[in-house]
Amino acid sequence: MSSGQTLAQMNLTCLWLETILYGINCILFGTCVYVISIKGPAYSKLLLCATSFQFALATTHVILMFVQAMIAFTNATNVITPDGANLYYAATAGNRVFLFCQLIYIFNVFTQELLLIWRLYVVWNQDIKVCILPLIMWVAHCVTASIAVALLAPKHTNIFSHTFRAFVLSGWTLEMVLNVTVTTGIVYRIWRTGKQTAALTTSGSSGFRYKSTIITIVESGALITTCTCVIFFLWVAGNVSGLVAIDIAMQVATMTPLLIIVRAGLRRSHSSLQVGSSAGHSSSYPRSWEFNIATVSDYPMDVVSKCSTRGKD
């Protein structure tokens, strides 16, 4: 089996997997719209605009992938040419459809990262100092990824050239470091505030309350980081499947913020039912806080810190 045939099969396989992930994103996006519109978390308009923009990009990407497949397998020139479909997929440089797909991918990733940084900003009581380093890494990632995509525009570009590989690997490295750093900052803030809040409960011994929130954020961050890590090492090994796997990473980048909002919203609904069924139960926990910390956190964490400090005095 030639490498060209393998490349064509990889593109079809990634198209099939991307379609499945897009179907999951359709369900998640519908649920996300319900959570945002009905549950009404803080900054709901911003969340709705950001998730809608990402979903629109994911939809456009799927459509373009089908357009690529139709051109590769039904275009008259490709049909009469031996291994025409394989040669079409191999000629990535100068391919406008392929180039547009890569542009959509990086814009989607940029949006996902910026939304993650914004969550860090809100969770840390809108302290811009915490976001300075992530924003620098985000700008650096935008520059390197944009240059890498721009290098694909000329038809003579070799995707395995030293210059292109340097920018691609640098971009994915920045993406992984940024996601890990920001996710760690959010989780640490939740963990520290959860420990402080535990001292304010009526019982005083109910344990750590925000474990499920931390798990949700870690799982979502690990999803996009693992996907990027796999692509990175495929490129380091010189395997062209690393470039093909971007189609799957596109849907994963869309799925990451949707999962956080949906899982947090469903958890809040479940908690509301439990609270409603126990009329005599009272607690000093703000019940809406756990939901909003996963999305935007409209409950000020500095209030928790101040109350915890007063409790020690």
XYZ file of N, CA, C and O in Angstrom, residues 111-121 178-180 182-183 186 217 221 224 256 260:
88
model
N -10.194 31.143 20.177
C -11.393 31.473 20.946
C -11.494 30.631 22.205
O -11.828 31.134 23.283
N -11.204 29.329 22.073
C -11.255 28.432 23.229
C -10.251 28.862 24.297
O -10.557 28.876 25.500
N -9.057 29.236 23.883
C -8.032 29.662 24.833
C -8.403 30.986 25.490
O -8.215 31.162 26.704
N -8.933 31.918 24.704
C -9.299 33.224 25.252
C -10.446 33.086 26.248
O -10.474 33.771 27.278
N -11.382 32.202 25.960
C -12.483 31.950 26.887
C -11.966 31.327 28.186
O -12.451 31.639 29.284
N -10.958 30.467 28.071
C -10.362 29.855 29.255
C -9.634 30.898 30.101
O -9.733 30.895 31.343
N -8.916 31.806 29.450
C -8.232 32.886 30.168
C -9.239 33.796 30.846
O -9.029 34.257 31.982
N -10.339 34.050 30.173
C -11.390 34.888 30.758
C -11.972 34.237 32.009
O -12.258 34.906 33.006
N -12.140 32.919 31.987
C -12.610 32.220 33.190
C -11.611 32.396 34.344
O -12.003 32.592 35.488
N -10.323 32.306 34.012
C -9.296 32.520 35.023
C -9.404 33.916 35.609
O -9.308 34.105 36.831
N -9.644 34.890 34.760
C -9.783 36.295 35.178
C -10.960 36.471 36.135
O -10.845 37.129 37.175
N -0.206 26.683 27.613
C -1.246 27.645 27.988
C -2.440 26.955 28.637
O -2.932 27.390 29.689
N -2.923 25.868 28.031
C -4.074 25.161 28.585
C -3.779 24.578 29.959
O -4.603 24.652 30.876
N -2.588 23.998 30.115
C -2.220 23.407 31.406
C -2.078 24.495 32.464
O -2.563 24.348 33.600
N -3.353 27.665 32.625
C -4.604 28.339 32.988
C -5.535 27.398 33.744
O -6.162 27.791 34.735
N -5.636 26.158 33.290
C -6.483 25.194 33.996
C -5.999 24.979 35.421
O -6.802 24.898 36.360
N -7.060 27.940 37.564
C -8.482 27.900 37.918
C -8.743 26.859 39.001
O -9.451 27.117 39.988
N -13.558 20.620 35.307
C -12.613 21.519 34.647
C -11.340 20.785 34.237
O -10.812 20.988 33.138
N -10.043 20.305 30.394
C -8.716 20.776 30.017
C -7.824 19.663 29.514
O -7.053 19.841 28.569
N -8.547 18.615 25.565
C -7.910 19.363 24.484
C -6.387 19.255 24.566
O -5.702 19.189 23.540
N -14.740 21.362 24.330
C -14.179 21.625 25.656
C -14.995 22.631 26.473
O -15.413 22.325 27.591
N -18.007 21.980 29.916
C -17.983 22.630 31.226
C -19.342 23.238 31.552
O -19.897 23.046 32.643
